[in-house]
Amino acid sequence: MQQNEKKQGTQKTLASKAAFLGVILALALVLSYVESLIPFYFGIPGVKLGLTNLVVVLMLFFVGTKEAFLISVLRILLSGFLFGNLFSILYSFAGGMLSFLVMELLRRFTSLRVTSVSVAGGITHNIGQLLVAAWVVETYNIMYYAPILLIAGVITGFLIGILAQEIILRLNKAGIKKDRI
Amino acid sequence: MKQRFGKKDIIFIFVLLALGVGSWLYVHFFLSETGETVVITVDSVEYGRYSLNKNKTISVQIDGKIKNIVQIQAGKASVTEADCPDKLCVHQNAISSTNESIVCLPNKVVVSIVGGTDTSYDTIAQ
């Protein structure tokens, strides 16, 4: 009798977790779509708002590494199929995976807060994409744009970081768990 | 968890920003110079070289299909049309310095600028 109840309890948590992740993934995709609507042209390649990174950063700090990774991979694939093309998926993966790795390492092994982690994420996302682009067209010359992407990464990462920070702080205040920003 | 920003964070972000600005200044003021020749490469193979000072419209064709249209005008080169889905290349600013480039990643077309004296050869036998 008790075993049955326990089993049902775990099943409920798994189902609710799947549902939760589904909603988060949908949110990430919506942000991706919104970003594709805003004409963010600076006349320089690779400058993006990175709104979707908000979800990844939030998941990293608020939920967990595995979940954040899952969301990151899925949203790259799905938003690539929905709003991009095969090429864009390649670049997204390069930037996304590199930035995820760096962000998680910083979050886990340093006491840097969300904003700094997000800044690092923004930078590595841009640099990662630039590196893959340079590799694809076999032109190292485009590394000329690295400094600009560095600066853009800092700015966008900072803004996303502030957003994530405020969200987490308010969620904490509302009583929903999680310890540090 | 109390403060929003610790000293570490401020230093971290500031250093990165300084690195970015510093490297940009260096590249922009020490490594760039106004170029003379426009080089277009398709998939790493040189497609053509054109003088930056002569106005010209170049259709970059791959397998008989026009992929990108490069326009040289008033000493600057830009991509005016492209058949790629994102058209990022079209939205880029016109280039004229030796380090700038316009890349159309889906078509693997790279438009770059080189200086007048082609330094990759020591001499060219006539």
PDB file of C-alpha atoms in Angstrom:
ATOM      1  CA  MET A   1       0.000   0.000   0.000  1.00  0.00           C
ATOM      2  CA  GLN A   2       2.683   2.434   1.042  1.00  0.00           C
ATOM      3  CA  GLN A   3       4.895   1.394  -1.850  1.00  0.00           C
ATOM      4  CA  ASN A   4       2.112   2.144  -4.281  1.00  0.00           C
ATOM      5  CA  GLU A   5       1.636   5.642  -2.901  1.00  0.00           C
ATOM      6  CA  LYS A   6       5.376   6.273  -3.068  1.00  0.00           C
ATOM      7  CA  LYS A   7       5.450   5.176  -6.711  1.00  0.00           C
ATOM      8  CA  GLN A   8       2.571   7.484  -7.540  1.00  0.00           C
ATOM      9  CA  GLY A   9       4.359  10.322  -5.775  1.00  0.00           C
ATOM     10  CA  THR A  10       7.495   9.951  -7.897  1.00  0.00           C
ATOM     11  CA  GLN A  11       5.451   9.694 -11.066  1.00  0.00           C
ATOM     12  CA  LYS A  12       3.674  12.904 -10.247  1.00  0.00           C
ATOM     13  CA  THR A  13       6.949  14.730  -9.720  1.00  0.00           C
ATOM     14  CA  LEU A  14       8.382  13.401 -12.995  1.00  0.00           C
ATOM     15  CA  ALA A  15       5.303  14.440 -14.923  1.00  0.00           C
ATOM     16  CA  SER A  16       5.225  17.866 -13.367  1.00  0.00           C
ATOM     17  CA  LYS A  17       8.920  18.273 -14.078  1.00  0.00           C
ATOM     18  CA  ALA A  18       8.418  17.363 -17.717  1.00  0.00           C
ATOM     19  CA  ALA A  19       5.566  19.842 -17.944  1.00  0.00           C
ATOM     20  CA  PHE A  20       7.650  22.531 -16.281  1.00  0.00           C
ATOM     21  CA  LEU A  21      10.565  22.030 -18.663  1.00  0.00           C
ATOM     22  CA  GLY A  22       8.162  22.057 -21.572  1.00  0.00           C
ATOM     23  CA  VAL A  23       6.858  25.454 -20.560  1.00  0.00           C
ATOM     24  CA  ILE A  24      10.400  26.763 -20.092  1.00  0.00           C
ATOM     25  CA  LEU A  25      11.403  25.470 -23.512  1.00  0.00           C
ATOM     26  CA  ALA A  26       8.380  27.168 -25.040  1.00  0.00           C
ATOM     27  CA  LEU A  27       9.412  30.388 -23.320  1.00  0.00           C
ATOM     28  CA  ALA A  28      12.920  30.100 -24.743  1.00  0.00           C
ATOM     29  CA  LEU A  29      11.492  29.594 -28.230  1.00  0.00           C
ATOM     30  CA  VAL A  30       9.169  32.571 -27.891  1.00  0.00           C
ATOM     31  CA  LEU A  31      12.108  34.743 -26.841  1.00  0.00           C
ATOM     32  CA  SER A  32      14.026  33.445 -29.833  1.00  0.00           C
ATOM     33  CA  TYR A  33      11.148  34.378 -32.082  1.00  0.00           C
ATOM     34  CA  VAL A  34      10.747  37.832 -30.551  1.00  0.00           C
ATOM     35  CA  GLU A  35      14.450  38.420 -31.042  1.00  0.00           C
ATOM     36  CA  SER A  36      14.170  37.483 -34.711  1.00  0.00           C
ATOM     37  CA  LEU A  37      11.422  40.078 -35.068  1.00  0.00           C
ATOM     38  CA  ILE A  38      13.482  42.947 -33.713  1.00  0.00           C
ATOM     39  CA  PRO A  39      15.753  44.248 -36.471  1.00  0.00           C
ATOM     40  CA  PHE A  40      18.955  44.409 -34.487  1.00  0.00           C
ATOM     41  CA  TYR A  41      21.388  45.492 -37.129  1.00  0.00           C
ATOM     42  CA  PHE A  42      24.552  47.231 -36.179  1.00  0.00           C
ATOM     43  CA  GLY A  43      26.221  46.835 -39.535  1.00  0.00           C
ATOM     44  CA  ILE A  44      28.515  44.346 -37.863  1.00  0.00           C
ATOM     45  CA  PRO A  45      28.191  40.577 -38.039  1.00  0.00           C
ATOM     46  CA  GLY A  46      27.267  38.532 -35.032  1.00  0.00           C
ATOM     47  CA  VAL A  47      25.722  41.121 -32.736  1.00  0.00           C
ATOM     48  CA  LYS A  48      22.623  39.650 -31.173  1.00  0.00           C
ATOM     49  CA  LEU A  49      20.401  40.450 -28.259  1.00  0.00           C
ATOM     50  CA  GLY A  50      20.660  36.974 -26.812  1.00  0.00           C
ATOM     51  CA  LEU A  51      17.247  37.025 -25.167  1.00  0.00           C
ATOM     52  CA  THR A  52      17.110  33.243 -25.113  1.00  0.00           C
ATOM     53  CA  ASN A  53      20.195  33.181 -22.952  1.00  0.00           C
ATOM     54  CA  LEU A  54      18.009  34.633 -20.235  1.00  0.00           C
ATOM     55  CA  VAL A  55      16.260  31.293 -19.930  1.00  0.00           C
ATOM     56  CA  VAL A  56      19.519  29.342 -19.853  1.00  0.00           C
ATOM     57  CA  VAL A  57      21.027  31.584 -17.199  1.00  0.00           C
ATOM     58  CA  LEU A  58      17.875  31.425 -15.106  1.00  0.00           C
ATOM     59  CA  MET A  59      17.802  27.661 -15.320  1.00  0.00           C
ATOM     60  CA  LEU A  60      21.467  27.415 -14.364  1.00  0.00           C
ATOM     61  CA  PHE A  61      21.042  29.499 -11.256  1.00  0.00           C
ATOM     62  CA  PHE A  62      17.538  28.636 -10.296  1.00  0.00           C
ATOM     63  CA  VAL A  63      16.901  25.035 -11.246  1.00  0.00           C
ATOM     64  CA  GLY A  64      19.941  22.966 -12.139  1.00  0.00           C
ATOM     65  CA  THR A  65      22.727  22.169 -14.569  1.00  0.00           C
ATOM     66  CA  LYS A  66      21.133  19.158 -16.252  1.00  0.00           C
ATOM     67  CA  GLU A  67      17.875  20.958 -16.850  1.00  0.00           C
ATOM     68  CA  ALA A  68      19.638  24.036 -18.172  1.00  0.00           C
ATOM     69  CA  PHE A  69      21.696  21.923 -20.547  1.00  0.00           C
ATOM     70  CA  LEU A  70      18.650  20.102 -21.806  1.00  0.00           C
ATOM     71  CA  ILE A  71      16.802  23.332 -22.450  1.00  0.00           C
ATOM     72  CA  SER A  72      19.848  24.831 -24.135  1.00  0.00           C
ATOM     73  CA  VAL A  73      20.323  21.961 -26.577  1.00  0.00           C
ATOM     74  CA  LEU A  74      16.624  21.632 -27.352  1.00  0.00           C
ATOM     75  CA  ARG A  75      16.026  25.288 -27.958  1.00  0.00           C
ATOM     76  CA  ILE A  76      19.042  25.517 -30.293  1.00  0.00           C
ATOM     77  CA  LEU A  77      17.710  22.617 -32.331  1.00  0.00           C
ATOM     78  CA  LEU A  78      14.094  23.704 -32.343  1.00  0.00           C
ATOM     79  CA  SER A  79      14.586  27.418 -32.927  1.00  0.00           C
ATOM     80  CA  GLY A  80      17.076  26.497 -35.630  1.00  0.00           C
ATOM     81  CA  PHE A  81      14.503  24.366 -37.407  1.00  0.00           C
ATOM     82  CA  LEU A  82      11.732  26.873 -36.851  1.00  0.00           C
ATOM     83  CA  PHE A  83      13.370  30.208 -37.520  1.00  0.00           C
ATOM     84  CA  GLY A  84      16.743  29.437 -38.990  1.00  0.00           C
ATOM     85  CA  ASN A  85      18.518  27.062 -41.296  1.00  0.00           C
ATOM     86  CA  LEU A  86      21.070  24.278 -41.043  1.00  0.00           C
ATOM     87  CA  PHE A  87      23.943  26.747 -40.954  1.00  0.00           C
ATOM     88  CA  SER A  88      22.500  28.779 -38.141  1.00  0.00           C
ATOM     89  CA  ILE A  89      22.131  25.634 -36.034  1.00  0.00           C
ATOM     90  CA  LEU A  90      25.853  24.966 -36.403  1.00  0.00           C
ATOM     91  CA  TYR A  91      26.781  28.440 -35.238  1.00  0.00           C
ATOM     92  CA  SER A  92      24.175  28.430 -32.508  1.00  0.00           C
ATOM     93  CA  PHE A  93      25.565  25.184 -31.173  1.00  0.00           C
ATOM     94  CA  ALA A  94      29.121  26.461 -31.214  1.00  0.00           C
ATOM     95  CA  GLY A  95      28.226  29.634 -29.373  1.00  0.00           C
ATOM     96  CA  GLY A  96      25.636  28.026 -27.136  1.00  0.00           C
ATOM     97  CA  MET A  97      27.685  25.070 -25.930  1.00  0.00           C
ATOM     98  CA  LEU A  98      30.818  27.126 -25.327  1.00  0.00           C
ATOM     99  CA  SER A  99      28.894  29.768 -23.414  1.00  0.00           C
ATOM    100  CA  PHE A 100      27.037  27.121 -21.417  1.00  0.00           C
ATOM    101  CA  LEU A 101      30.297  25.441 -20.406  1.00  0.00           C
ATOM    102  CA  VAL A 102      31.916  28.695 -19.374  1.00  0.00           C
ATOM    103  CA  MET A 103      28.855  29.889 -17.469  1.00  0.00           C
ATOM    104  CA  GLU A 104      28.467  26.647 -15.553  1.00  0.00           C
ATOM    105  CA  LEU A 105      32.168  26.535 -14.665  1.00  0.00           C
ATOM    106  CA  LEU A 106      32.061  30.095 -13.405  1.00  0.00           C
ATOM    107  CA  ARG A 107      28.860  29.519 -11.476  1.00  0.00           C
ATOM    108  CA  ARG A 108      30.122  26.342  -9.853  1.00  0.00           C
ATOM    109  CA  PHE A 109      33.700  27.233  -9.059  1.00  0.00           C
ATOM    110  CA  THR A 110      33.646  30.948  -8.392  1.00  0.00           C
ATOM    111  CA  SER A 111      31.554  33.230  -6.297  1.00  0.00           C
ATOM    112  CA  LEU A 112      30.711  35.449  -9.233  1.00  0.00           C
ATOM    113  CA  ARG A 113      27.092  36.466  -9.424  1.00  0.00           C
ATOM    114  CA  VAL A 114      24.514  36.013 -12.174  1.00  0.00           C
ATOM    115  CA  THR A 115      25.391  39.232 -13.950  1.00  0.00           C
ATOM    116  CA  SER A 116      29.085  38.389 -14.314  1.00  0.00           C
ATOM    117  CA  VAL A 117      28.288  34.847 -15.383  1.00  0.00           C
ATOM    118  CA  SER A 118      25.868  36.189 -17.956  1.00  0.00           C
ATOM    119  CA  VAL A 119      28.504  38.628 -19.222  1.00  0.00           C
ATOM    120  CA  ALA A 120      30.944  35.750 -19.650  1.00  0.00           C
ATOM    121  CA  GLY A 121      28.207  33.796 -21.369  1.00  0.00           C
ATOM    122  CA  GLY A 122      27.469  36.615 -23.771  1.00  0.00           C
ATOM    123  CA  ILE A 123      31.125  37.020 -24.699  1.00  0.00           C
ATOM    124  CA  THR A 124      31.818  33.333 -25.234  1.00  0.00           C
ATOM    125  CA  HIS A 125      28.614  32.927 -27.205  1.00  0.00           C
ATOM    126  CA  ASN A 126      29.713  35.588 -29.684  1.00  0.00           C
ATOM    127  CA  ILE A 127      33.325  34.451 -29.811  1.00  0.00           C
ATOM    128  CA  GLY A 128      32.252  30.848 -30.293  1.00  0.00           C
ATOM    129  CA  GLN A 129      30.122  31.803 -33.263  1.00  0.00           C
ATOM    130  CA  LEU A 130      32.917  33.911 -34.699  1.00  0.00           C
ATOM    131  CA  LEU A 131      35.390  31.052 -34.405  1.00  0.00           C
ATOM    132  CA  VAL A 132      33.103  28.634 -36.215  1.00  0.00           C
ATOM    133  CA  ALA A 133      32.413  31.216 -38.912  1.00  0.00           C
ATOM    134  CA  ALA A 134      36.148  31.767 -39.383  1.00  0.00           C
ATOM    135  CA  TRP A 135      36.623  28.016 -39.634  1.00  0.00           C
ATOM    136  CA  VAL A 136      33.810  27.542 -42.162  1.00  0.00           C
ATOM    137  CA  VAL A 137      34.957  30.203 -44.609  1.00  0.00           C
ATOM    138  CA  GLU A 138      38.621  29.545 -43.776  1.00  0.00           C
ATOM    139  CA  THR A 139      39.262  33.241 -43.318  1.00  0.00           C
ATOM    140  CA  TYR A 140      40.984  34.161 -40.093  1.00  0.00           C
ATOM    141  CA  ASN A 141      40.648  37.756 -41.215  1.00  0.00           C
ATOM    142  CA  ILE A 142      37.178  38.061 -39.765  1.00  0.00           C
ATOM    143  CA  MET A 143      38.687  37.761 -36.295  1.00  0.00           C
ATOM    144  CA  TYR A 144      39.067  41.482 -36.783  1.00  0.00           C
ATOM    145  CA  TYR A 145      35.533  41.674 -35.450  1.00  0.00           C
ATOM    146  CA  ALA A 146      36.393  39.890 -32.212  1.00  0.00           C
ATOM    147  CA  PRO A 147      36.846  43.097 -30.186  1.00  0.00           C
ATOM    148  CA  ILE A 148      33.470  44.453 -31.215  1.00  0.00           C
ATOM    149  CA  LEU A 149      31.794  41.162 -30.401  1.00  0.00           C
ATOM    150  CA  LEU A 150      33.585  41.173 -27.064  1.00  0.00           C
ATOM    151  CA  ILE A 151      32.120  44.556 -26.201  1.00  0.00           C
ATOM    152  CA  ALA A 152      28.681  43.623 -27.521  1.00  0.00           C
ATOM    153  CA  GLY A 153      28.832  40.405 -25.511  1.00  0.00           C
ATOM    154  CA  VAL A 154      29.615  42.321 -22.344  1.00  0.00           C
ATOM    155  CA  ILE A 155      26.728  44.726 -22.859  1.00  0.00           C
ATOM    156  CA  THR A 156      24.070  42.204 -23.836  1.00  0.00           C
ATOM    157  CA  GLY A 157      25.306  39.735 -21.218  1.00  0.00           C
ATOM    158  CA  PHE A 158      25.114  42.460 -18.625  1.00  0.00           C
ATOM    159  CA  LEU A 159      21.530  43.400 -19.495  1.00  0.00           C
ATOM    160  CA  ILE A 160      20.384  39.788 -19.551  1.00  0.00           C
ATOM    161  CA  GLY A 161      22.248  39.215 -16.300  1.00  0.00           C
ATOM    162  CA  ILE A 162      20.485  42.087 -14.572  1.00  0.00           C
ATOM    163  CA  LEU A 163      17.140  40.730 -15.748  1.00  0.00           C
ATOM    164  CA  ALA A 164      17.935  37.240 -14.493  1.00  0.00           C
ATOM    165  CA  GLN A 165      19.180  38.643 -11.214  1.00  0.00           C
ATOM    166  CA  GLU A 166      16.028  40.619 -10.571  1.00  0.00           C
ATOM    167  CA  ILE A 167      13.828  37.691 -11.502  1.00  0.00           C
ATOM    168  CA  ILE A 168      15.625  35.355  -9.114  1.00  0.00           C
ATOM    169  CA  LEU A 169      15.627  37.872  -6.297  1.00  0.00           C
ATOM    170  CA  ARG A 170      11.914  38.403  -6.647  1.00  0.00           C
ATOM    171  CA  LEU A 171      11.199  34.699  -6.898  1.00  0.00           C
ATOM    172  CA  ASN A 172      13.210  34.225  -3.734  1.00  0.00           C
ATOM    173  CA  LYS A 173      11.224  36.919  -2.006  1.00  0.00           C
ATOM    174  CA  ALA A 174       7.992  35.243  -3.066  1.00  0.00           C
ATOM    175  CA  GLY A 175       9.188  32.210  -1.211  1.00  0.00           C
ATOM    176  CA  ILE A 176      10.196  30.039  -4.131  1.00  0.00           C
ATOM    177  CA  LYS A 177      13.445  28.328  -3.382  1.00  0.00           C
ATOM    178  CA  LYS A 178      17.088  28.852  -4.416  1.00  0.00           C
ATOM    179  CA  ASP A 179      20.050  30.130  -2.545  1.00  0.00           C
ATOM    180  CA  ARG A 180      22.403  32.347  -4.465  1.00  0.00           C
ATOM    181  CA  ILE A 181      22.389  34.737  -7.358  1.00  0.00           C
TER     182      ILE A 181
ATOM    183  CA  MET B   1      23.049  36.596  -1.612  1.00  0.00           C
ATOM    184  CA  LYS B   2      22.450  39.986  -0.049  1.00  0.00           C
ATOM    185  CA  GLN B   3      24.212  42.377  -2.375  1.00  0.00           C
ATOM    186  CA  ARG B   4      23.503  42.557  -6.033  1.00  0.00           C
ATOM    187  CA  PHE B   5      27.105  43.247  -7.007  1.00  0.00           C
ATOM    188  CA  GLY B   6      30.223  42.150  -5.227  1.00  0.00           C
ATOM    189  CA  LYS B   7      33.647  43.671  -5.742  1.00  0.00           C
ATOM    190  CA  LYS B   8      34.658  40.609  -7.736  1.00  0.00           C
ATOM    191  CA  ASP B   9      31.813  41.106 -10.178  1.00  0.00           C
ATOM    192  CA  ILE B  10      32.539  44.752 -10.801  1.00  0.00           C
ATOM    193  CA  ILE B  11      36.195  44.015 -11.460  1.00  0.00           C
ATOM    194  CA  PHE B  12      35.360  41.051 -13.661  1.00  0.00           C
ATOM    195  CA  ILE B  13      32.958  42.951 -15.897  1.00  0.00           C
ATOM    196  CA  PHE B  14      35.148  46.023 -15.995  1.00  0.00           C
ATOM    197  CA  VAL B  15      38.239  44.069 -17.020  1.00  0.00           C
ATOM    198  CA  LEU B  16      36.372  42.311 -19.809  1.00  0.00           C
ATOM    199  CA  LEU B  17      34.952  45.578 -21.046  1.00  0.00           C
ATOM    200  CA  ALA B  18      38.381  47.197 -20.918  1.00  0.00           C
ATOM    201  CA  LEU B  19      39.849  44.268 -22.853  1.00  0.00           C
ATOM    202  CA  GLY B  20      37.184  44.686 -25.475  1.00  0.00           C
ATOM    203  CA  VAL B  21      37.607  48.419 -25.846  1.00  0.00           C
ATOM    204  CA  GLY B  22      41.397  48.153 -25.723  1.00  0.00           C
ATOM    205  CA  SER B  23      41.618  45.479 -28.375  1.00  0.00           C
ATOM    206  CA  TRP B  24      39.167  47.359 -30.546  1.00  0.00           C
ATOM    207  CA  LEU B  25      41.212  50.542 -30.323  1.00  0.00           C
ATOM    208  CA  TYR B  26      44.375  48.638 -31.141  1.00  0.00           C
ATOM    209  CA  VAL B  27      42.923  46.870 -34.150  1.00  0.00           C
ATOM    210  CA  HIS B  28      41.182  49.955 -35.412  1.00  0.00           C
ATOM    211  CA  PHE B  29      44.062  52.388 -35.119  1.00  0.00           C
ATOM    212  CA  PHE B  30      47.136  50.228 -35.551  1.00  0.00           C
ATOM    213  CA  LEU B  31      46.161  47.431 -37.838  1.00  0.00           C
ATOM    214  CA  SER B  32      43.808  49.060 -40.288  1.00  0.00           C
ATOM    215  CA  GLU B  33      44.538  51.159 -43.304  1.00  0.00           C
ATOM    216  CA  THR B  34      42.467  52.194 -46.254  1.00  0.00           C
ATOM    217  CA  GLY B  35      42.742  49.485 -48.825  1.00  0.00           C
ATOM    218  CA  GLU B  36      42.999  49.508 -52.558  1.00  0.00           C
ATOM    219  CA  THR B  37      41.739  46.186 -53.798  1.00  0.00           C
ATOM    220  CA  VAL B  38      38.531  44.327 -53.156  1.00  0.00           C
ATOM    221  CA  VAL B  39      38.975  40.570 -52.984  1.00  0.00           C
ATOM    222  CA  ILE B  40      35.994  38.277 -53.283  1.00  0.00           C
ATOM    223  CA  THR B  41      36.413  34.640 -52.364  1.00  0.00           C
ATOM    224  CA  VAL B  42      33.858  31.892 -52.712  1.00  0.00           C
ATOM    225  CA  ASP B  43      34.437  28.843 -50.516  1.00  0.00           C
ATOM    226  CA  SER B  44      38.051  29.959 -49.972  1.00  0.00           C
ATOM    227  CA  VAL B  45      38.726  30.142 -53.700  1.00  0.00           C
ATOM    228  CA  GLU B  46      39.422  33.597 -55.063  1.00  0.00           C
ATOM    229  CA  TYR B  47      36.619  34.776 -57.272  1.00  0.00           C
ATOM    230  CA  GLY B  48      38.056  38.070 -58.340  1.00  0.00           C
ATOM    231  CA  ARG B  49      39.982  41.185 -57.485  1.00  0.00           C
ATOM    232  CA  TYR B  50      38.728  44.629 -58.184  1.00  0.00           C
ATOM    233  CA  SER B  51      39.992  48.101 -57.626  1.00  0.00           C
ATOM    234  CA  LEU B  52      38.337  49.878 -54.743  1.00  0.00           C
ATOM    235  CA  ASN B  53      38.561  53.100 -56.644  1.00  0.00           C
ATOM    236  CA  LYS B  54      36.607  52.068 -59.698  1.00  0.00           C
ATOM    237  CA  ASN B  55      32.850  51.918 -59.344  1.00  0.00           C
ATOM    238  CA  LYS B  56      31.635  48.496 -60.310  1.00  0.00           C
ATOM    239  CA  THR B  57      28.821  46.070 -59.700  1.00  0.00           C
ATOM    240  CA  ILE B  58      29.832  42.439 -59.437  1.00  0.00           C
ATOM    241  CA  SER B  59      27.447  39.517 -59.484  1.00  0.00           C
ATOM    242  CA  VAL B  60      28.914  36.621 -57.610  1.00  0.00           C
ATOM    243  CA  GLN B  61      27.705  33.515 -59.360  1.00  0.00           C
ATOM    244  CA  ILE B  62      27.956  29.966 -58.181  1.00  0.00           C
ATOM    245  CA  ASP B  63      26.884  27.203 -60.559  1.00  0.00           C
ATOM    246  CA  GLY B  64      25.270  29.744 -62.808  1.00  0.00           C
ATOM    247  CA  LYS B  65      23.080  31.196 -60.068  1.00  0.00           C
ATOM    248  CA  ILE B  66      23.593  34.704 -58.831  1.00  0.00           C
ATOM    249  CA  LYS B  67      24.260  34.434 -55.132  1.00  0.00           C
ATOM    250  CA  ASN B  68      25.399  37.851 -54.014  1.00  0.00           C
ATOM    251  CA  ILE B  69      25.785  41.194 -55.683  1.00  0.00           C
ATOM    252  CA  VAL B  70      28.752  43.262 -54.568  1.00  0.00           C
ATOM    253  CA  GLN B  71      28.876  46.925 -55.331  1.00  0.00           C
ATOM    254  CA  ILE B  72      31.961  49.096 -55.280  1.00  0.00           C
ATOM    255  CA  GLN B  73      31.114  52.741 -55.086  1.00  0.00           C
ATOM    256  CA  ALA B  74      32.754  55.885 -53.771  1.00  0.00           C
ATOM    257  CA  GLY B  75      35.737  53.917 -52.472  1.00  0.00           C
ATOM    258  CA  LYS B  76      33.672  51.453 -50.464  1.00  0.00           C
ATOM    259  CA  ALA B  77      32.427  47.956 -51.077  1.00  0.00           C
ATOM    260  CA  SER B  78      29.130  46.549 -49.951  1.00  0.00           C
ATOM    261  CA  VAL B  79      26.772  43.684 -50.629  1.00  0.00           C
ATOM    262  CA  THR B  80      23.565  44.978 -52.141  1.00  0.00           C
ATOM    263  CA  GLU B  81      21.686  41.782 -52.815  1.00  0.00           C
ATOM    264  CA  ALA B  82      21.899  38.195 -51.677  1.00  0.00           C
ATOM    265  CA  ASP B  83      19.841  35.065 -51.928  1.00  0.00           C
ATOM    266  CA  CYS B  84      20.689  33.845 -48.469  1.00  0.00           C
ATOM    267  CA  PRO B  85      17.871  33.551 -45.914  1.00  0.00           C
ATOM    268  CA  ASP B  86      19.165  35.948 -43.285  1.00  0.00           C
ATOM    269  CA  LYS B  87      20.576  38.739 -45.482  1.00  0.00           C
ATOM    270  CA  LEU B  88      22.990  39.734 -42.738  1.00  0.00           C
ATOM    271  CA  CYS B  89      25.574  40.470 -45.404  1.00  0.00           C
ATOM    272  CA  VAL B  90      23.288  43.000 -47.056  1.00  0.00           C
ATOM    273  CA  HIS B  91      22.709  44.827 -43.789  1.00  0.00           C
ATOM    274  CA  GLN B  92      26.369  45.226 -43.044  1.00  0.00           C
ATOM    275  CA  ASN B  93      28.068  48.549 -43.402  1.00  0.00           C
ATOM    276  CA  ALA B  94      30.171  49.258 -46.479  1.00  0.00           C
ATOM    277  CA  ILE B  95      33.836  48.452 -46.006  1.00  0.00           C
ATOM    278  CA  SER B  96      37.017  50.164 -47.073  1.00  0.00           C
ATOM    279  CA  SER B  97      39.751  49.269 -44.559  1.00  0.00           C
ATOM    280  CA  THR B  98      42.166  46.398 -44.946  1.00  0.00           C
ATOM    281  CA  ASN B  99      40.837  44.460 -41.978  1.00  0.00           C
ATOM    282  CA  GLU B 100      37.161  44.760 -42.665  1.00  0.00           C
ATOM    283  CA  SER B 101      35.193  42.076 -44.403  1.00  0.00           C
ATOM    284  CA  ILE B 102      31.655  41.184 -45.303  1.00  0.00           C
ATOM    285  CA  VAL B 103      30.795  37.539 -45.060  1.00  0.00           C
ATOM    286  CA  CYS B 104      27.803  35.684 -46.392  1.00  0.00           C
ATOM    287  CA  LEU B 105      28.083  32.475 -44.401  1.00  0.00           C
ATOM    288  CA  PRO B 106      25.384  30.415 -46.132  1.00  0.00           C
ATOM    289  CA  ASN B 107      26.933  31.150 -49.536  1.00  0.00           C
ATOM    290  CA  LYS B 108      30.483  31.083 -48.168  1.00  0.00           C
ATOM    291  CA  VAL B 109      31.190  34.362 -49.891  1.00  0.00           C
ATOM    292  CA  VAL B 110      33.777  36.632 -48.339  1.00  0.00           C
ATOM    293  CA  VAL B 111      34.381  40.199 -49.482  1.00  0.00           C
ATOM    294  CA  SER B 112      37.584  41.660 -48.084  1.00  0.00           C
ATOM    295  CA  ILE B 113      39.972  44.505 -48.688  1.00  0.00           C
ATOM    296  CA  VAL B 114      43.700  44.309 -49.238  1.00  0.00           C
ATOM    297  CA  GLY B 115      46.281  47.017 -49.573  1.00  0.00           C
ATOM    298  CA  GLY B 116      47.520  48.214 -52.906  1.00  0.00           C
ATOM    299  CA  THR B 117      50.803  46.356 -52.811  1.00  0.00           C
ATOM    300  CA  ASP B 118      50.046  42.690 -52.705  1.00  0.00           C
ATOM    301  CA  THR B 119      52.501  41.533 -50.057  1.00  0.00           C
ATOM    302  CA  SER B 120      51.933  37.824 -50.502  1.00  0.00           C
ATOM    303  CA  TYR B 121      54.322  37.751 -53.430  1.00  0.00           C
ATOM    304  CA  ASP B 122      57.916  38.901 -53.299  1.00  0.00           C
ATOM    305  CA  THR B 123      58.071  39.398 -57.028  1.00  0.00           C
ATOM    306  CA  ILE B 124      55.859  38.504 -59.917  1.00  0.00           C
ATOM    307  CA  ALA B 125      57.666  37.195 -62.958  1.00  0.00           C
ATOM    308  CA  GLN B 126      56.541  38.921 -66.106  1.00  0.00           C
TER     309      GLN B 126
END
